[in-house]
Coordinates of C-alpha atoms in Angstrom, one line a residue:
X29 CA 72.6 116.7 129.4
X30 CA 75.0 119.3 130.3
X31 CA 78.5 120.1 129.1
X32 CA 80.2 119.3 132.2
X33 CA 78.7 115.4 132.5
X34 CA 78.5 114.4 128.8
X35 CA 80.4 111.8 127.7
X36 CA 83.4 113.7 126.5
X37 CA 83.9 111.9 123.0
X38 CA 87.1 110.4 123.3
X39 CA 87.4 107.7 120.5
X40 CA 87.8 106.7 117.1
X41 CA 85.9 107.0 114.3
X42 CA 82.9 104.2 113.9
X43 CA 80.4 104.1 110.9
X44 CA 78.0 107.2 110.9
X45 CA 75.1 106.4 111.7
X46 CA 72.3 106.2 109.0
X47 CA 69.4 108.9 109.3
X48 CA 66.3 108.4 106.8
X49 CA 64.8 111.9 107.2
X50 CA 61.1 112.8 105.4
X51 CA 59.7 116.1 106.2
X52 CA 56.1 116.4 105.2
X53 CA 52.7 118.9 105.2
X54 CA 49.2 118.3 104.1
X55 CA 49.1 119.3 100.0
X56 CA 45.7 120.4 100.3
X57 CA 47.3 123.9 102.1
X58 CA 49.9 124.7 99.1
X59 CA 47.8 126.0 96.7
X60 CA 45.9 127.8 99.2
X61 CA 49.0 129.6 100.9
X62 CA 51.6 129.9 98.3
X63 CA 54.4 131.0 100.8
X64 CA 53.7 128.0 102.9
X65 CA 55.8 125.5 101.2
X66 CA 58.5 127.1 100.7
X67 CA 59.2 128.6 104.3
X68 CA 58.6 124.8 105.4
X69 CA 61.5 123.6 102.8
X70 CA 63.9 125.6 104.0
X71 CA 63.0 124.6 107.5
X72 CA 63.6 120.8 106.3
X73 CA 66.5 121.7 104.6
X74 CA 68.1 123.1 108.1
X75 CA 67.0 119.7 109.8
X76 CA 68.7 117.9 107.1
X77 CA 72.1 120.5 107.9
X78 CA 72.1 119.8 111.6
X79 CA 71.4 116.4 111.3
X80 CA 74.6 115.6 109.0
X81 CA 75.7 118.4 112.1
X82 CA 75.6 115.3 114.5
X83 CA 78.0 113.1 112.7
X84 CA 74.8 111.0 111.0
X85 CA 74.5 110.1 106.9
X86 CA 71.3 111.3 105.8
X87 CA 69.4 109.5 103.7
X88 CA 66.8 112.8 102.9
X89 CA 63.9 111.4 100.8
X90 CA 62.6 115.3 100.4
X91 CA 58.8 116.8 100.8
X92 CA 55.7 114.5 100.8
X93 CA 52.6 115.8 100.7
X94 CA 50.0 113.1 100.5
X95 CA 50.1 109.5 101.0
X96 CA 51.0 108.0 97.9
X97 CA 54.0 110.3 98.2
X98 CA 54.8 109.1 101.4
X99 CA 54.6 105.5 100.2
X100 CA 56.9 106.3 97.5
X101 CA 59.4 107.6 100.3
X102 CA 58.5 104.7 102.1
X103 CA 60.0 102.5 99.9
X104 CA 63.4 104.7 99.4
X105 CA 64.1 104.6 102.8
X106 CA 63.1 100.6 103.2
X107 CA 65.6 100.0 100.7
X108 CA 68.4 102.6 101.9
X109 CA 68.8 100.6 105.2
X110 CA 68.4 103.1 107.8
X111 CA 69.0 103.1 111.8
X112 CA 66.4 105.3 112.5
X113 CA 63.5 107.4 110.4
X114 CA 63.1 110.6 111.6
X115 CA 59.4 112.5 110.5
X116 CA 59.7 116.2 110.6
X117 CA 56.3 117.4 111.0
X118 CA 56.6 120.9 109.3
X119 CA 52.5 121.4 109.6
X120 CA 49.4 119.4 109.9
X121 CA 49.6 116.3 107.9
X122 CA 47.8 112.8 108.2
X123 CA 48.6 109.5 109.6
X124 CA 48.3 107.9 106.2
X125 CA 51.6 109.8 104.9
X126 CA 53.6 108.4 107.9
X127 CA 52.2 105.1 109.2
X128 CA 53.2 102.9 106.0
X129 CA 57.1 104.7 106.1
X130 CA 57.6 103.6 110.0
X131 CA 55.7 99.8 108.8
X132 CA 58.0 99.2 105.9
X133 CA 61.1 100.6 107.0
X134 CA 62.1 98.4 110.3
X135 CA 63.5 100.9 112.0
X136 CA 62.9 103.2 114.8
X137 CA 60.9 106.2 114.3
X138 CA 61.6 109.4 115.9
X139 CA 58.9 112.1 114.9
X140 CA 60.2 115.8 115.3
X141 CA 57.9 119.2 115.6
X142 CA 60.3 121.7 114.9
X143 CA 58.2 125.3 115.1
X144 CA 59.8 128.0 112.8
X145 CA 60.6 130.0 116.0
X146 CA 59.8 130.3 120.1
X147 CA 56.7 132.0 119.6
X148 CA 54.9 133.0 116.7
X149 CA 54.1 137.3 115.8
X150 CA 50.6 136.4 117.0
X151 CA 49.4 140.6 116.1
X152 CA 50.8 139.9 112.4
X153 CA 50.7 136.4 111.4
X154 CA 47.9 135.4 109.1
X155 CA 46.8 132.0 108.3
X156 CA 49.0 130.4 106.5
X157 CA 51.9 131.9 108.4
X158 CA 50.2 130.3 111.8
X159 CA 50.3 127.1 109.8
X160 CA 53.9 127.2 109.4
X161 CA 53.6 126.9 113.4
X162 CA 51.1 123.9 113.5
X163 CA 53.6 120.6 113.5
X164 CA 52.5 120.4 116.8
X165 CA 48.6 119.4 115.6
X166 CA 49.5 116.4 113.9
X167 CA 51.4 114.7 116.7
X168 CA 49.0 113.4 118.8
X169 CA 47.6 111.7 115.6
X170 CA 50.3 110.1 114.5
X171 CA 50.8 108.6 118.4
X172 CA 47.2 107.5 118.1
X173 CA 47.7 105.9 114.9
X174 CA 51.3 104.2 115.5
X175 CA 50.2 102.8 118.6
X176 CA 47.2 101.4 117.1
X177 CA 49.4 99.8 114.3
X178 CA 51.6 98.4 116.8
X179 CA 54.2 100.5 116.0
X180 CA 57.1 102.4 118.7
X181 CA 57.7 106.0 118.4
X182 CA 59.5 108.6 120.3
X183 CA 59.0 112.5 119.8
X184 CA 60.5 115.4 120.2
X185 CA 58.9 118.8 120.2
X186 CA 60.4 122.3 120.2
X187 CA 61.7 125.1 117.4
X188 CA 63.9 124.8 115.1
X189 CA 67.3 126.3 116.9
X190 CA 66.1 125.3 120.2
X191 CA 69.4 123.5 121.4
X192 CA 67.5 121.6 124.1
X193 CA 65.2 120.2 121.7
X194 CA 68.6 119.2 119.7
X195 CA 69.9 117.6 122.6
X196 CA 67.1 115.5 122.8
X197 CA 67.8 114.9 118.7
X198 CA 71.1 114.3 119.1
X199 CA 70.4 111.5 122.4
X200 CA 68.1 109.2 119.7
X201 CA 70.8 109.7 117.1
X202 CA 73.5 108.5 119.0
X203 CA 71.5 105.6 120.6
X204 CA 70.8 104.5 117.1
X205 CA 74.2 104.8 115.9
X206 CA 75.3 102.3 119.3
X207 CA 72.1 100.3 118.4
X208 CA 73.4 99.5 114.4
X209 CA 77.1 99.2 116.0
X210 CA 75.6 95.8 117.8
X211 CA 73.4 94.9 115.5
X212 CA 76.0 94.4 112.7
X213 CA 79.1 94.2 115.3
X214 CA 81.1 90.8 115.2
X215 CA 82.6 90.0 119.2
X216 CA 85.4 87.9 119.4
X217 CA 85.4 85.6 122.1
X218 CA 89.2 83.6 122.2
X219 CA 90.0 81.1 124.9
X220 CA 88.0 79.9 127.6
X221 CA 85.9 80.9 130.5
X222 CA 87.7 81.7 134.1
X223 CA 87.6 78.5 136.2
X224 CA 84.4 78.8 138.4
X225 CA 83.3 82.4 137.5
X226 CA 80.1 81.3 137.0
X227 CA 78.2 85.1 137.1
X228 CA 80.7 85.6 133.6
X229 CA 79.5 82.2 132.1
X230 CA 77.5 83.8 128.5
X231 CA 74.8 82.2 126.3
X232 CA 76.5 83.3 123.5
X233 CA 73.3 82.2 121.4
X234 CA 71.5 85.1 123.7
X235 CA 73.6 88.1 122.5
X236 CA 72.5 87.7 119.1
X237 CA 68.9 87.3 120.5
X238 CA 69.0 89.9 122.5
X239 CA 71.6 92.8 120.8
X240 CA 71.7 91.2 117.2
X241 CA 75.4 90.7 115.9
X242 CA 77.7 88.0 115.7
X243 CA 79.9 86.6 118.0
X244 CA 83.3 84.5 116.6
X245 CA 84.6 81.8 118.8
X246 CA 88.4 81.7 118.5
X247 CA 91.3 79.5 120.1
X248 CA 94.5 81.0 121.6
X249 CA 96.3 79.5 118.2
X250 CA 94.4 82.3 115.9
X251 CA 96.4 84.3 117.8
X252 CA 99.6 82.1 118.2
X253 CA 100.0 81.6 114.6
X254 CA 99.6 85.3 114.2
X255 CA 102.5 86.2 116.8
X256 CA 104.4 83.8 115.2
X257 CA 104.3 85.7 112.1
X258 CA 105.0 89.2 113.2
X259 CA 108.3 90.9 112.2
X260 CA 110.7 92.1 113.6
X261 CA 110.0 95.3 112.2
X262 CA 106.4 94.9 113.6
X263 CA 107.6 94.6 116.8
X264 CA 109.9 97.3 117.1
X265 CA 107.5 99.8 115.7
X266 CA 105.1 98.0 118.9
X267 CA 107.6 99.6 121.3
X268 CA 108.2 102.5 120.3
X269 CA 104.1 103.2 120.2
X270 CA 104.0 102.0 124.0
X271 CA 107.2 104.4 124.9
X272 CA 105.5 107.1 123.2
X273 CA 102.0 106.2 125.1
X274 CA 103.3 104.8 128.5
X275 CA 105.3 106.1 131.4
X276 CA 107.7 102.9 131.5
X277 CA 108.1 102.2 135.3
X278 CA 111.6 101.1 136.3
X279 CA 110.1 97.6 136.8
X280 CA 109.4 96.8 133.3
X281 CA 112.1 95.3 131.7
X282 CA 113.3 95.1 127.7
X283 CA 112.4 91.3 127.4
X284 CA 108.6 91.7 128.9
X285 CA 108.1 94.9 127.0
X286 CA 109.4 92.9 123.7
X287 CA 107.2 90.1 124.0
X288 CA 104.1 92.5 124.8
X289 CA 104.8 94.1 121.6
X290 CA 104.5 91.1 119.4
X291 CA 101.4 90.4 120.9
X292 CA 100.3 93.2 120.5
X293 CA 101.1 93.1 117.0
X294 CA 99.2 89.8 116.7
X295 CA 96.5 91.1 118.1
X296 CA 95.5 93.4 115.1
X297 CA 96.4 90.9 112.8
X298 CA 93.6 88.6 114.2
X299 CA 91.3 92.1 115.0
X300 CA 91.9 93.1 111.4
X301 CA 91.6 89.4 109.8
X302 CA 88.0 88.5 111.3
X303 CA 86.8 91.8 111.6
X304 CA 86.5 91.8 115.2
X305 CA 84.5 94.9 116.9
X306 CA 85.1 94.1 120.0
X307 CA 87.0 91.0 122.2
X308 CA 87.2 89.1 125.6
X309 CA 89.6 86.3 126.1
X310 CA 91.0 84.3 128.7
X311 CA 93.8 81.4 129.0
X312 CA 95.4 79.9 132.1
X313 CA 98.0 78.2 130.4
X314 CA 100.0 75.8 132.2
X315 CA 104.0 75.5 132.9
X316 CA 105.3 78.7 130.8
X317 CA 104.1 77.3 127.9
X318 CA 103.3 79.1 124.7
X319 CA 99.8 79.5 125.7
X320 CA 100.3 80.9 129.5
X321 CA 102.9 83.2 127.9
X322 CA 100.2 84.9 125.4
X323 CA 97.9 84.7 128.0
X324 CA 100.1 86.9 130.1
X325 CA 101.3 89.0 127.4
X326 CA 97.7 90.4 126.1
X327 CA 97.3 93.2 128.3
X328 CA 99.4 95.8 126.6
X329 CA 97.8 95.3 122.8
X330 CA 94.4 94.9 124.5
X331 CA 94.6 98.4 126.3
X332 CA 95.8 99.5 122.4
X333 CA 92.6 98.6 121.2
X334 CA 90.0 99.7 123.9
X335 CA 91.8 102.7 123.1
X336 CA 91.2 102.9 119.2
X337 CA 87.8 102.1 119.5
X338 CA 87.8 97.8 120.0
X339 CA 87.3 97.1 123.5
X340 CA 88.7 93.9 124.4
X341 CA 88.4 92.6 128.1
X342 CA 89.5 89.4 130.4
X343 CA 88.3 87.1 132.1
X344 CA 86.9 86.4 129.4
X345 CA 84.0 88.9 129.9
X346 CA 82.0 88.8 127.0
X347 CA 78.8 91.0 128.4
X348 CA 81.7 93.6 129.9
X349 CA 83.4 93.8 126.3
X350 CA 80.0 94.8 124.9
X351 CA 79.5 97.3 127.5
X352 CA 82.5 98.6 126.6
X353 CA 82.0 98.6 123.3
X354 CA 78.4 100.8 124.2
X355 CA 79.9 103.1 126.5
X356 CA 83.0 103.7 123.9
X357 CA 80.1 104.5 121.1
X358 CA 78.6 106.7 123.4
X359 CA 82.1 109.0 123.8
X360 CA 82.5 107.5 127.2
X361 CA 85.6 105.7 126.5
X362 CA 84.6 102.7 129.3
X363 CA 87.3 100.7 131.0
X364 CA 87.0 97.3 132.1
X365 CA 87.0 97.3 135.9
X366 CA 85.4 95.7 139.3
X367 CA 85.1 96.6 142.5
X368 CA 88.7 96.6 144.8
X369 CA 87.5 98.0 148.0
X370 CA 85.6 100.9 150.0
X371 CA 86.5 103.7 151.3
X372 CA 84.3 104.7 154.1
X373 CA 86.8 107.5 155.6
X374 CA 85.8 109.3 152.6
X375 CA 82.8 107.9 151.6
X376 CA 84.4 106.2 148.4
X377 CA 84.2 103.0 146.1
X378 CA 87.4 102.0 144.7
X379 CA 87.1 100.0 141.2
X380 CA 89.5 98.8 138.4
X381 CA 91.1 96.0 137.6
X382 CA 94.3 94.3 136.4
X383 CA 94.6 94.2 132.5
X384 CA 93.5 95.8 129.6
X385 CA 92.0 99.7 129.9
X386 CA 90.6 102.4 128.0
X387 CA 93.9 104.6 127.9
X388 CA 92.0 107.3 126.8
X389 CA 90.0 108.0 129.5
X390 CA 93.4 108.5 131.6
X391 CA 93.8 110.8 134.3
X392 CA 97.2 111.3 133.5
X393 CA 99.7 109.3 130.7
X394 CA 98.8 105.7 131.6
X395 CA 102.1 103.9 133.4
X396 CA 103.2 100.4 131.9
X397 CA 104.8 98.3 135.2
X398 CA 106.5 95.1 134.9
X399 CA 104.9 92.5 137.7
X400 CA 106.1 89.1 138.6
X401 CA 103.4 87.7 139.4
X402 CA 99.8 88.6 138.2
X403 CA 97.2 88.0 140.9
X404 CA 94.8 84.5 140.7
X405 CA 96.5 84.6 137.3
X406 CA 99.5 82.5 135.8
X407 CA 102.4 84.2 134.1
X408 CA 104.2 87.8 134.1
X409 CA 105.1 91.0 132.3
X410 CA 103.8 94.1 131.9
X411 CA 100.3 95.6 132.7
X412 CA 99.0 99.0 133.2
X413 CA 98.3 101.3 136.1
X414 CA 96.3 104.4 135.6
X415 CA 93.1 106.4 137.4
X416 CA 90.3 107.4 135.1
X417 CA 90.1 111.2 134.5
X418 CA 88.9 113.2 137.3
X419 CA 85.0 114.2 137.1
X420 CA 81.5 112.6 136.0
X421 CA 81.6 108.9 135.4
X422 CA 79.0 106.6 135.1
X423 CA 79.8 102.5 135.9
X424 CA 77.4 100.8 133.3
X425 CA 77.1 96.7 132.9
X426 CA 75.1 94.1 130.8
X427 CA 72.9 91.9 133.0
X428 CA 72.0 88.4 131.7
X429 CA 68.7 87.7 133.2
X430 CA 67.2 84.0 134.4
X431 CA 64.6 84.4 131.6
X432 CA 67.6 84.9 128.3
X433 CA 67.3 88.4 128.3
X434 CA 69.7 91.3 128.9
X435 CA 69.2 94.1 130.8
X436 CA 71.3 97.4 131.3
X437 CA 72.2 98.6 134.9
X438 CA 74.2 101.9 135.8
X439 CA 75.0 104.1 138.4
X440 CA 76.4 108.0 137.9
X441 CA 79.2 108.9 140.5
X442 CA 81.7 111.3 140.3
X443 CA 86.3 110.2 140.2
X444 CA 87.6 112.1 142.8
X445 CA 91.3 112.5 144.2
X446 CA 92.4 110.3 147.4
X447 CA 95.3 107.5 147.8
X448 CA 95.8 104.5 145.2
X449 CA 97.6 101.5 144.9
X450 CA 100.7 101.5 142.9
X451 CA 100.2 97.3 141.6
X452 CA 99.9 97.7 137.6
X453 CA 96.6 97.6 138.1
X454 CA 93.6 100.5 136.6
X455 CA 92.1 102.1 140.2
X456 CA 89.9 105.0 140.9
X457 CA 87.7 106.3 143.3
X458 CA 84.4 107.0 142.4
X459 CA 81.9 109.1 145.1
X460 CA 78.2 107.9 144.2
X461 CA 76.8 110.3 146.8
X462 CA 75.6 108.0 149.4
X463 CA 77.3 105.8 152.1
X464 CA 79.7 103.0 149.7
X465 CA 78.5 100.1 151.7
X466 CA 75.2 101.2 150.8
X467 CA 76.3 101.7 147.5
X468 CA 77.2 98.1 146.3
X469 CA 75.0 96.7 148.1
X470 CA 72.2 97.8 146.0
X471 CA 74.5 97.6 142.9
X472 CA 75.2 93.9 143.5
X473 CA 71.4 93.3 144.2
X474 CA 70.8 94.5 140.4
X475 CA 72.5 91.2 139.5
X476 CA 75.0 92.6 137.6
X477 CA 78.3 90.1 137.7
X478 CA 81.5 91.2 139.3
X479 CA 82.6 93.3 135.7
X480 CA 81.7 96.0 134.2
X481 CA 82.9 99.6 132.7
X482 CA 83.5 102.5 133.9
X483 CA 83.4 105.6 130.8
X484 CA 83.8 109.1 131.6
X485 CA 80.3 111.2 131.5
X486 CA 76.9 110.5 132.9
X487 CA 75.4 108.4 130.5
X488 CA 72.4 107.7 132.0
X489 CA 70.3 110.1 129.4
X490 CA 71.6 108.1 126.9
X491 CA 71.0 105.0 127.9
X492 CA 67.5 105.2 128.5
X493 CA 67.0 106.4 124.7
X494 CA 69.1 103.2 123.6
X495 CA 67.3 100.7 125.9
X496 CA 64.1 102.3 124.7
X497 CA 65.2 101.7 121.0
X498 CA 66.3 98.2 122.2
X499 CA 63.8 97.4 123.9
X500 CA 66.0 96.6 126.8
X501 CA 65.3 97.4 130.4
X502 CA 68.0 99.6 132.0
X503 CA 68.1 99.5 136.0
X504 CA 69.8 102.7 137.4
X505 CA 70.9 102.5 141.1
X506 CA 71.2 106.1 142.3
X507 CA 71.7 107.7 146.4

């Protein structure tokens, strides 16, 4: 993955991911070349650095060098609760050391060959310095073993400052980290599904089954008593973060923008008091009542939250929030969004949506406008208008199959300039290198529904190593 279409890191701050790291060498070689073990400490010890290097806790169990050893270290890192095991192969070693660590652990297992340098001094080097070179022997071994055993692996082989190889490192790392964050992530899911949107219809049962985690099924009045309870205070310090985050169009008015804010308000109240992760919610509401008017007045403190790191979408759009949620653990940011219309004078797909957005990922400083009317919605106020930053983007969904499972889809493209729509509304043009027509016809034949997000980066790379950890399939429509 390259600098210019990485995801470029954009939120908050979620739990490191836990890293059990063993490093290990056959103990048969130690008295035989005393400056063996040594060389490959230090060479564990500099994993251990750049691992804690890419944000991760590292649970570092130290040296093993036979297989009770590694059964001892099997048991530290069983217990310590890891998101991935990573097995540094410093030199030749056996299955045996490794095979009852990646059994016990439940975890995925990364094994690394990290070589000293690019090439060893091959006029100089003597046996036990070529040894120091050999972490390559042991892999095939240990894919023969695991894969007898029933048990998935993924390697990566290189030296030990080669920054590809560390990219590849860095890609499993991350995809664990996004892997725990749904595993142990609690989705709030408030209100009730849009009338007759039956691709957004979830079996909420299946997202535990297929992604682990918990999903909380709250009413609009977890969040009405909470709005009722805000203070004036509260809601004045609401404001004043939207003026200082928002262009305020002339449209919005002080009444709209005041209500917005004590929802908004509410809103962390009821993130903060069931621990919510993520959250997609919907309401029609009927009449102007109490319900409509929350309904109408989410969008401000929802765009807050994607922002900080809790995704919450409409409609409610369960699969889309946790997309979102993915794409926003990834450094994509990830906004929710759908497709608006195409562009074929310039070859372009224009997405986005009314309602809540990752303000982020902004092009520019994200405008609040007042509306009268939101579309094939009921109520009023104030909803955001911005295009996603200019550059790589990738537009990644969750897929819920006929069969119960999930399945990943995305597509890399690029945001470009051209004309937008000035209706409170998140729009942007996205060039996917290929006729647009073209374009969504293959991306609705994926079977994605009419949602999904949009985060800055290609994340394909990425993906692939969390749907691989996941055991998820990931369909990428490309030109």
């Amino acid at each position: 993955m390259t600098t210019n279409t990485s995801p470029a890191q954009i939120t908050g701050a979620p739990t490191p991911v836990r890293v059990g790291l063993v490093a290990g060498g056959l103990g048969a070689y130690w008295p035989q070349f005393p400056d063996l073990l040594p060389q490959l400490r230090r060479s564990a010890e500099r994993v251990s650095e750049r691992m804690r290097g890419l944000g991760a806790e590292v649970v570092d169990v130290g040296f093993i060098s036979d297989a009770e050893e590694g059964a001892a270290a099997a048991e530290k890192l069983r217990e310590a609760g890891c998101d991935i095991i990573v097995g540094f192969l410093t030199t030749y070693m056996t299955a045996t050391m490794l095979v009852p660590i990646a059994q016990r652990s439940g975890a995925p297992v990364l094994l690394i060959n990290l070589q000293p340098t690019e090439s060893m001094d091959h006029a100089t080097f003597d046996t036990g310095q070529w040894l120091a070179y050999c972490g390559a022997c042991p892999l095939p071994e240990m894919a023969n073993a695991f894969t007898r055993c029933g048990i998935p692996f993924r390697s990566v082989s290189g030296y030990l400052e080669d920054e590809r190889a560390w990219a590849r490192i860095g890609r499993w790392v991350r995809a664990a980290g996004v892997r725990a964050a749904l595993r142990r992530g609690r989705h709030g899911l408030m209100g009730h599904l849009y009338p007759g949107m039956l691709d957004v219809s979830t079996d909420l049962t299946l997202v535990s089954a297929n992604f682990g985690g918990h999903v909380e099924v709250l009413e609009f009045d977890d969040l009405r008593v909470r709005v009722e309870k805000v203070t004036d205070a509260e809601a004045r310090a609401k404001v004043e973060e939207a003026t200082a985050t928002f262009e305020l169009a002339d449209s919005v008015n002080e009444e709209d923008l005041a209500w917005a804010a004590r929802v908004s308000a509410g809103l962390d109240h009821l993130v903060e008091d069931f621990g919510l992760d993520s959250l997609a919610y919907y309401h029609r509401g009927l009449d102007g009542e109490i319900h409509e008017r929350l309904g109408a007045g989410m969008i401000l403190g929802a765009s807050l939250l994607t922002a900080r790191g809790v995704p919450a979408a409409g409609e409610y759009e369960l699969r889309t929030s946790l997309a979102m949620l993915i794409a926003d653990r990834l450094g994509a940011g990830g906004s929710f969004t759908e497709l608006q219309a195409l562009d074929f004078q310039r070859g372009h797909v224009e997405m986005g949506h009314d309602g809540p957005a990752h303000l982020a990922i902004s092009a520019r400083r994200p405008l609040l406008r007042g509306l009268g009317v939101y579309h094939g919605k009921r109520g009023y106020g104030v909803s955001v208008e911005f295009d996603v930053r200019h550059g790589p983007v990738t537009a990644f969904g969750v897929i819920q199959r006929r069969d119960g499972r999930f399945a990943f889809v995305a597509s890399e493209g690029e945001t470009v300039d051209g004309p937008l729509l000035q209706i409170g509304n998140t729009t942007s043009r996205v060039d996917f290198g290929c006729d647009p027509g073209e374009w969504v016809d293959a991306w609705s034949a994926t079977g994605i529904s009419h949602h999904w997000a949009l985060g800055t980066g290609h994340m394909i790379a990425d993906l692939r190593a969390l749907a691989d950890l996941m055991d998820v399939e990931l369909v990428e429509v490309s030109p």
